[in-house]
Amino acid sequence: MRIGIDVGGTHTDAVLLDASTVLSSNKTLTTADVTSGIVNAIKKLLEDSGLEDSHGIDAVMIGTTQFTNAVVERRELCPVAAIRLALPSGKGCPPLTGWPGDIADAVGRHVYTCHGGFLYDGNTLAKVKLEELDKVIADIQQRQIQCVAISSAFSTMDATPEKMMKARLQKALPHVRVTLSHEMGSLGLLERENAAILNAALLPFADRVVSAFQQALQKLGLRCPMFISQNDGTLMNTDFVKRFPALTFASGPTNSLRGAYKLTGIENALVVDIGGTTSDIGVLQNGFPRESGQVVDIGGVRTNFRMPDVRAVGLGGGSIVSADGKQIGPQSCGHKLVTEARVFGGNTLTTTDIAVAAGFVAIGPHAHSLALPDSLVQQALNTMKALLDRNIDMMKPNAKPVPVILVGGGAILVNGDLASASETVRPEYAGVANAIGAAIAQVGGEAESLMSYRSLGREPALEQVKSLAIKHACNAGACPDSIRILDIEETEVPYMDGEVTRVRVKVVGELNALSGSREVTA
Amino acid sequence: MILNTIGVEDMDALSLGSVFLATGGGGDPYLPMLLTKQALETFGPVRLIQVDDLDDDANIVALGAVGAPTVSLELLPSIDEASETLTAFETHTQKAVDVVASFEVGGGNSLLPIMAAAGRGLPVVDGDGMGRALPEAQMMTYAIAGAKPTPAVARDYAGNTASFNTSDTATYERHIRAFAMSAGGMITAAEHPMTGAFIKQAIIPGSLSFAIQLGRLLMEKRGPVEQIVEPLQALFSGSVYGRCELLFTGKVVDKSTRITGGYDVGSAIIEDFDNIHAPLNIAIKNEYLLATQNDKVLASVPDLIVVVDYDTSEPINAERLKFGQRVGVLAVGCPAFYRTEAALKVVSPRAFGFDIDYVPLD
């Protein structure tokens, strides 16, 4: 058995799974002290399922927004020394360029640029100058900075300068903690470096979060391993989280997509997660979320994290409906739905009122006395479906019809089939799809590089990137024998000869700790 | 509206206007924009000279980046590389440069001359060599009007320079690309030296201040394309471009491109929302080059074909165009310069390998 928990901004969802059977589930408000909320959710799960004790639990999987929130709210961030080895390129755009002032202040503006790095063709960009590095190390020591982010040009192809700087730094200052940019992200020095700096700034907080979680589990008598969800829908063990907390960014939408897959077994589909204010539309490809190719902004900082490609539409259970039913949202009652909606005795016409009047569901003390003209109800239902259809259409990978899976508390708004879908699927437990998504047992790894097929040959070049991705998966806790290639992306680089290709490989494997137990097959 | 200077406050508008005029090509101007802002903050605004106000004997050189934009993701630009390229050019030619000119108003290349001029305290001429983005040196107005590309100087990220003296533009293009590839993939070049008298009949005039005005309009009137088309038409009608038409609105139902011979080549198909009209087909070769409906040409290069987001009217780069997007397709007349026989020889659809004559937008 395993427990999945998804800590969202508003709700904490929890589920207890035995293989693919849901034994119990619950939804509570997220508490300011996240850990106590988790403890209560787990206690309730165990009580509801009637389990005598917690010995049968093999693992606890947690998806949390704490690290994203820390960045967005500029809390819990520690000072970071940001070192880049890429001079003489990039003069005038040192680390932290383009950062909002308040977050640059929060990480302390300790910026260093040195010579080093590589070019696209493997030639040296500039030789590393040891005296430069030693000056930086002396300054870090003098400023007593504990966390360091190191980046170098084309380090996704050759990370020697980053590793060398780390070794030299830790030899002089053994207690200093280091994030290397090539471990964090893909092509795009500035964005990858930003990711490394954010990660380094979260390291001490990650220690505190992980130990708080571990203590909570101990208190509950749970001796099983604990894992945390990553932004690509895979898991990290606690050691890995302590090194790469930033990889938890945006795991919420990912978990709901993975949960929809788990609940239906449909590998290729669109998933519409309807909440109180928005419907988040995402795409499942081979059981994993389709990722966005856009630059991802975290708290105002440009990064190249791979985030799920999610389109948010202003339609949820609290969305406000116009008097003629032709306009819905994006304004929403949000939390106040339970006082302002007509079915709860309020004066605001919401989508929930429409669903009640249409007879899809009976909620609220005034559900039976609610009288709305049929024409209004029909018009509003049409408007909602048209809004969803239009946006679903924009997310489809091509013109072929695809199934649409409806999850989230607001899924009750939609009755019958959506015109844009080949079939409309409403799985049981759709309300806690997030938590189910968190309770997966797979670990991923990825790697990306620019490769010259002319000098290396295509196969050896692909092998190189593959083995790097596999190494990453093993470090995150995957069982080496179980690793399979999920995706290989090859993109030729324009304006370049030599068959230079951008290669990206994604792999996935089973959790090492659970290799004896069966993966939940949906 | 004529601007006399370009300052920090114009940079966002210039970037956005340039992306519009880049007709799908040109790349992301994010980093060059940050660096140019910084240069302008450090050295103050740059003087903008109108083409007519240039001294006939002024020594003018065009400046921009050459290479593979993807490389700049790792090999970051430097704030001094544009101004130092200019200095290296002066050292090579042993003659001071009076005014800096721009290759194209598209992507980072609309910003580099400003960065160079700021660092050196020189003015920039209000105009460019394309009025849009195009992929090769021989397509520039300077080359078409007969300017020789050399003497030219190119500088890499580390300050290594190469000078070029070539017999013709095609040879220059080949040699400078080879230098770019062996020097890290991206270089800055000062080329096509011209006099004031010459450039007056060899430049698209007013395009820098126009791009700024265009960017401002796109920011202020951000909204559905049907609402923005009238103010756009008013702006374009008073410029070197003249016409601006909303060709089509609809949804992208197919988009496929692949790299062929260094170009991103392919097409996009757009269906109208109500399925009344035949779909629009757009041919892509880095830029949007042809818009056809039932094999009838609605717009063709060198006229500008611009794809914008239907709801915000924000221009969409060809790399970013994808299935499902709701878009508006605009066509803008090219400046008169490109309608001459000499220009059409190098920029008509035939010059890009299409078996179609240029059909002017009218």
CSV table of N, CA, C and O in Angstrom, one decimal, chain B residues 294-355:
chain,number,residue,atom,x,y,z
B,294,ASN,N,-6.6,28.6,-52.2
B,294,ASN,CA,-6.9,27.9,-53.4
B,294,ASN,C,-5.9,28.1,-54.5
B,294,ASN,O,-6.2,28.4,-55.6
B,295,ASP,N,-4.6,28.1,-54.1
B,295,ASP,CA,-3.5,28.4,-55.1
B,295,ASP,C,-3.5,29.8,-55.6
B,295,ASP,O,-2.7,30.2,-56.5
B,296,LYS,N,-4.4,30.7,-55.1
B,296,LYS,CA,-4.3,32.1,-55.5
B,296,LYS,C,-3.4,32.8,-54.5
B,296,LYS,O,-3.6,32.7,-53.3
B,297,VAL,N,-2.4,33.6,-55.0
B,297,VAL,CA,-1.5,34.3,-54.1
B,297,VAL,C,-2.2,35.5,-53.5
B,297,VAL,O,-2.6,36.4,-54.3
B,298,LEU,N,-2.3,35.6,-52.2
B,298,LEU,CA,-2.9,36.8,-51.6
B,298,LEU,C,-1.8,37.8,-51.2
B,298,LEU,O,-2.0,39.0,-51.2
B,299,ALA,N,-0.6,37.2,-50.8
B,299,ALA,CA,0.5,38.1,-50.5
B,299,ALA,C,1.8,37.3,-50.7
B,299,ALA,O,1.8,36.1,-50.5
B,300,SER,N,2.8,38.0,-51.1
B,300,SER,CA,4.1,37.3,-51.4
B,300,SER,C,5.3,38.2,-51.0
B,300,SER,O,5.2,39.4,-51.0
B,301,VAL,N,6.4,37.5,-50.7
B,301,VAL,CA,7.6,38.3,-50.4
B,301,VAL,C,8.0,39.0,-51.6
B,301,VAL,O,7.8,38.5,-52.7
B,302,PRO,N,8.5,40.3,-51.5
B,302,PRO,CA,9.0,41.0,-50.3
B,302,PRO,C,7.9,41.7,-49.5
B,302,PRO,O,8.3,42.4,-48.6
B,303,ASP,N,6.6,41.7,-49.9
B,303,ASP,CA,5.6,42.2,-49.0
B,303,ASP,C,5.7,41.4,-47.7
B,303,ASP,O,6.1,40.3,-47.7
B,304,LEU,N,5.2,42.1,-46.6
B,304,LEU,CA,5.4,41.5,-45.3
B,304,LEU,C,4.1,40.7,-44.9
B,304,LEU,O,3.0,41.2,-45.1
B,305,ILE,N,4.3,39.4,-44.5
B,305,ILE,CA,3.2,38.6,-44.0
B,305,ILE,C,3.4,38.4,-42.5
B,305,ILE,O,4.5,38.0,-42.1
B,306,VAL,N,2.5,38.9,-41.8
B,306,VAL,CA,2.6,38.9,-40.3
B,306,VAL,C,1.5,38.0,-39.7
B,306,VAL,O,0.4,38.3,-40.0
B,307,VAL,N,1.9,37.1,-38.8
B,307,VAL,CA,0.9,36.3,-38.1
B,307,VAL,C,0.8,36.8,-36.7
B,307,VAL,O,1.9,36.9,-36.0
B,308,VAL,N,-0.4,37.2,-36.2
B,308,VAL,CA,-0.5,37.7,-34.8
B,308,VAL,C,-1.5,36.8,-34.1
B,308,VAL,O,-2.4,36.2,-34.7
B,309,ASP,N,-1.4,36.8,-32.8
B,309,ASP,CA,-2.4,36.2,-31.9
B,309,ASP,C,-3.7,36.8,-32.1
B,309,ASP,O,-3.8,38.1,-32.1
B,310,TYR,N,-4.8,36.0,-32.3
B,310,TYR,CA,-6.1,36.6,-32.6
B,310,TYR,C,-6.6,37.5,-31.5
B,310,TYR,O,-7.1,38.6,-31.7
B,311,ASP,N,-6.4,37.1,-30.2
B,311,ASP,CA,-6.9,37.8,-29.1
B,311,ASP,C,-6.1,39.0,-28.6
B,311,ASP,O,-6.6,40.0,-28.1
B,312,THR,N,-4.8,39.0,-28.8
B,312,THR,CA,-3.9,40.0,-28.3
B,312,THR,C,-3.2,40.8,-29.4
B,312,THR,O,-2.7,41.9,-29.1
B,313,SER,N,-3.2,40.3,-30.6
B,313,SER,CA,-2.5,40.9,-31.7
B,313,SER,C,-1.0,40.9,-31.5
B,313,SER,O,-0.3,41.7,-32.2
B,314,GLU,N,-0.5,40.1,-30.6
B,314,GLU,CA,0.9,40.0,-30.5
B,314,GLU,C,1.5,39.2,-31.6
B,314,GLU,O,1.0,38.1,-31.9
B,315,PRO,N,2.6,39.7,-32.3
B,315,PRO,CA,3.1,38.9,-33.4
B,315,PRO,C,3.7,37.6,-32.9
B,315,PRO,O,4.3,37.4,-31.9
B,316,ILE,N,3.5,36.5,-33.8
B,316,ILE,CA,4.0,35.2,-33.4
B,316,ILE,C,5.1,34.8,-34.4
B,316,ILE,O,4.9,34.7,-35.6
B,317,ASN,N,6.3,34.5,-33.8
B,317,ASN,CA,7.4,34.0,-34.5
B,317,ASN,C,7.1,32.7,-35.2
B,317,ASN,O,6.4,31.9,-34.6
B,318,ALA,N,7.7,32.4,-36.3
B,318,ALA,CA,7.4,31.1,-37.0
B,318,ALA,C,7.7,29.9,-36.2
B,318,ALA,O,7.0,28.9,-36.3
B,319,GLU,N,8.8,30.0,-35.4
B,319,GLU,CA,9.2,28.9,-34.5
B,319,GLU,C,8.1,28.5,-33.5
B,319,GLU,O,7.9,27.4,-33.1
B,320,ARG,N,7.4,29.6,-33.1
B,320,ARG,CA,6.4,29.4,-32.0
B,320,ARG,C,5.0,29.1,-32.5
B,320,ARG,O,4.1,28.8,-31.8
B,321,LEU,N,4.8,29.3,-33.9
B,321,LEU,CA,3.5,29.0,-34.4
B,321,LEU,C,3.2,27.5,-34.3
B,321,LEU,O,4.0,26.7,-34.6
B,322,LYS,N,2.0,27.2,-33.8
B,322,LYS,CA,1.7,25.8,-33.6
B,322,LYS,C,0.2,25.5,-33.8
B,322,LYS,O,-0.7,26.4,-33.7
B,323,PHE,N,-0.1,24.2,-33.9
B,323,PHE,CA,-1.5,23.8,-34.1
B,323,PHE,C,-2.4,24.4,-33.0
B,323,PHE,O,-2.1,24.4,-31.9
B,324,GLY,N,-3.6,24.8,-33.5
B,324,GLY,CA,-4.6,25.2,-32.5
B,324,GLY,C,-4.6,26.7,-32.2
B,324,GLY,O,-5.6,27.2,-31.7
B,325,GLN,N,-3.5,27.4,-32.5
B,325,GLN,CA,-3.5,28.8,-32.2
B,325,GLN,C,-4.5,29.5,-33.0
B,325,GLN,O,-4.7,29.2,-34.2
B,326,ARG,N,-5.2,30.5,-32.4
B,326,ARG,CA,-6.1,31.3,-33.1
B,326,ARG,C,-5.4,32.6,-33.5
B,326,ARG,O,-4.8,33.3,-32.7
B,327,VAL,N,-5.4,32.8,-34.8
B,327,VAL,CA,-4.5,33.9,-35.3
B,327,VAL,C,-5.2,34.8,-36.3
B,327,VAL,O,-6.2,34.5,-36.8
B,328,GLY,N,-4.6,36.0,-36.5
B,328,GLY,CA,-4.9,36.9,-37.6
B,328,GLY,C,-3.7,36.9,-38.5
B,328,GLY,O,-2.6,36.9,-38.0
B,329,VAL,N,-4.0,37.0,-39.8
B,329,VAL,CA,-2.8,37.1,-40.7
B,329,VAL,C,-2.9,38.5,-41.4
B,329,VAL,O,-4.0,38.8,-42.0
B,330,LEU,N,-1.9,39.3,-41.3
B,330,LEU,CA,-1.9,40.6,-41.9
B,330,LEU,C,-0.9,40.6,-43.0
B,330,LEU,O,0.1,39.9,-43.0
B,331,ALA,N,-1.2,41.4,-44.0
B,331,ALA,CA,-0.2,41.6,-45.1
B,331,ALA,C,0.1,43.1,-45.1
B,331,ALA,O,-0.8,44.0,-45.0
B,332,VAL,N,1.4,43.4,-45.3
B,332,VAL,CA,1.8,44.8,-45.3
B,332,VAL,C,2.7,45.0,-46.6
B,332,VAL,O,3.5,44.2,-46.9
B,333,GLY,N,2.4,46.1,-47.3
B,333,GLY,CA,3.1,46.4,-48.5
B,333,GLY,C,4.6,46.6,-48.2
B,333,GLY,O,4.9,47.2,-47.2
B,334,CYS,N,5.5,46.2,-49.1
B,334,CYS,CA,6.9,46.4,-48.9
B,334,CYS,C,7.2,47.8,-49.3
B,334,CYS,O,6.5,48.4,-50.1
B,335,PRO,N,8.3,48.4,-48.8
B,335,PRO,CA,8.7,49.7,-49.3
B,335,PRO,C,9.0,49.7,-50.8
B,335,PRO,O,9.4,48.6,-51.3
B,336,ALA,N,8.8,50.8,-51.4
B,336,ALA,CA,8.9,50.9,-52.9
B,336,ALA,C,10.3,50.4,-53.4
B,336,ALA,O,10.3,49.8,-54.5
B,337,PHE,N,11.3,50.5,-52.6
B,337,PHE,CA,12.6,50.0,-53.0
B,337,PHE,C,12.6,48.6,-53.5
B,337,PHE,O,13.3,48.2,-54.4
B,338,TYR,N,11.8,47.7,-52.7
B,338,TYR,CA,11.9,46.3,-53.0
B,338,TYR,C,11.0,45.9,-54.3
B,338,TYR,O,11.0,44.8,-54.7
B,339,ARG,N,10.3,46.9,-54.8
B,339,ARG,CA,9.5,46.6,-56.0
B,339,ARG,C,10.2,46.9,-57.3
B,339,ARG,O,9.7,46.6,-58.4
B,340,THR,N,11.4,47.3,-57.2
B,340,THR,CA,12.2,47.6,-58.4
B,340,THR,C,12.7,46.2,-59.0
B,340,THR,O,12.8,45.2,-58.2
B,341,GLU,N,13.0,46.2,-60.3
B,341,GLU,CA,13.4,45.0,-60.9
B,341,GLU,C,14.7,44.4,-60.3
B,341,GLU,O,14.8,43.2,-60.0
B,342,ALA,N,15.6,45.3,-60.0
B,342,ALA,CA,16.9,44.8,-59.4
B,342,ALA,C,16.7,44.2,-58.0
B,342,ALA,O,17.3,43.1,-57.7
B,343,ALA,N,15.7,44.7,-57.2
B,343,ALA,CA,15.5,44.2,-55.9
B,343,ALA,C,14.7,42.8,-56.0
B,343,ALA,O,15.1,41.9,-55.4
B,344,LEU,N,13.7,42.8,-56.9
B,344,LEU,CA,12.9,41.6,-57.0
B,344,LEU,C,13.8,40.4,-57.5
B,344,LEU,O,13.5,39.3,-57.2
B,345,LYS,N,14.8,40.7,-58.2
B,345,LYS,CA,15.7,39.6,-58.7
B,345,LYS,C,16.2,38.8,-57.5
B,345,LYS,O,16.4,37.6,-57.6
B,346,VAL,N,16.5,39.5,-56.4
B,346,VAL,CA,17.0,38.7,-55.2
B,346,VAL,C,16.0,38.5,-54.1
B,346,VAL,O,16.3,37.7,-53.2
B,347,VAL,N,14.9,39.1,-54.1
B,347,VAL,CA,13.9,38.9,-53.0
B,347,VAL,C,12.5,38.4,-53.4
B,347,VAL,O,11.7,38.3,-52.6
B,348,SER,N,12.3,38.2,-54.7
B,348,SER,CA,11.0,37.7,-55.1
B,348,SER,C,10.8,36.3,-54.7
B,348,SER,O,11.8,35.6,-54.3
B,349,PRO,N,9.6,35.7,-54.8
B,349,PRO,CA,9.4,34.3,-54.4
B,349,PRO,C,10.4,33.4,-55.2
B,349,PRO,O,10.9,32.4,-54.6
B,350,ARG,N,10.7,33.7,-56.4
B,350,ARG,CA,11.6,32.9,-57.2
B,350,ARG,C,13.0,32.8,-56.5
B,350,ARG,O,13.7,31.8,-56.6
B,351,ALA,N,13.4,33.9,-55.9
B,351,ALA,CA,14.7,33.9,-55.3
B,351,ALA,C,14.8,33.0,-54.1
B,351,ALA,O,15.8,32.5,-53.7
B,352,PHE,N,13.6,32.6,-53.6
B,352,PHE,CA,13.5,31.6,-52.5
B,352,PHE,C,13.2,30.2,-53.0
B,352,PHE,O,12.8,29.3,-52.2
B,353,GLY,N,13.1,30.1,-54.3
B,353,GLY,CA,12.9,28.7,-54.8
B,353,GLY,C,11.4,28.4,-55.1
B,353,GLY,O,11.1,27.3,-55.4
B,354,PHE,N,10.5,29.4,-55.0
B,354,PHE,CA,9.1,29.1,-55.3
B,354,PHE,C,8.9,29.4,-56.8
B,354,PHE,O,9.4,30.4,-57.4
B,355,ASP,N,8.0,28.6,-57.5
B,355,ASP,CA,7.8,28.8,-58.9
B,355,ASP,C,6.6,29.8,-59.1
B,355,ASP,O,5.6,29.5,-59.7
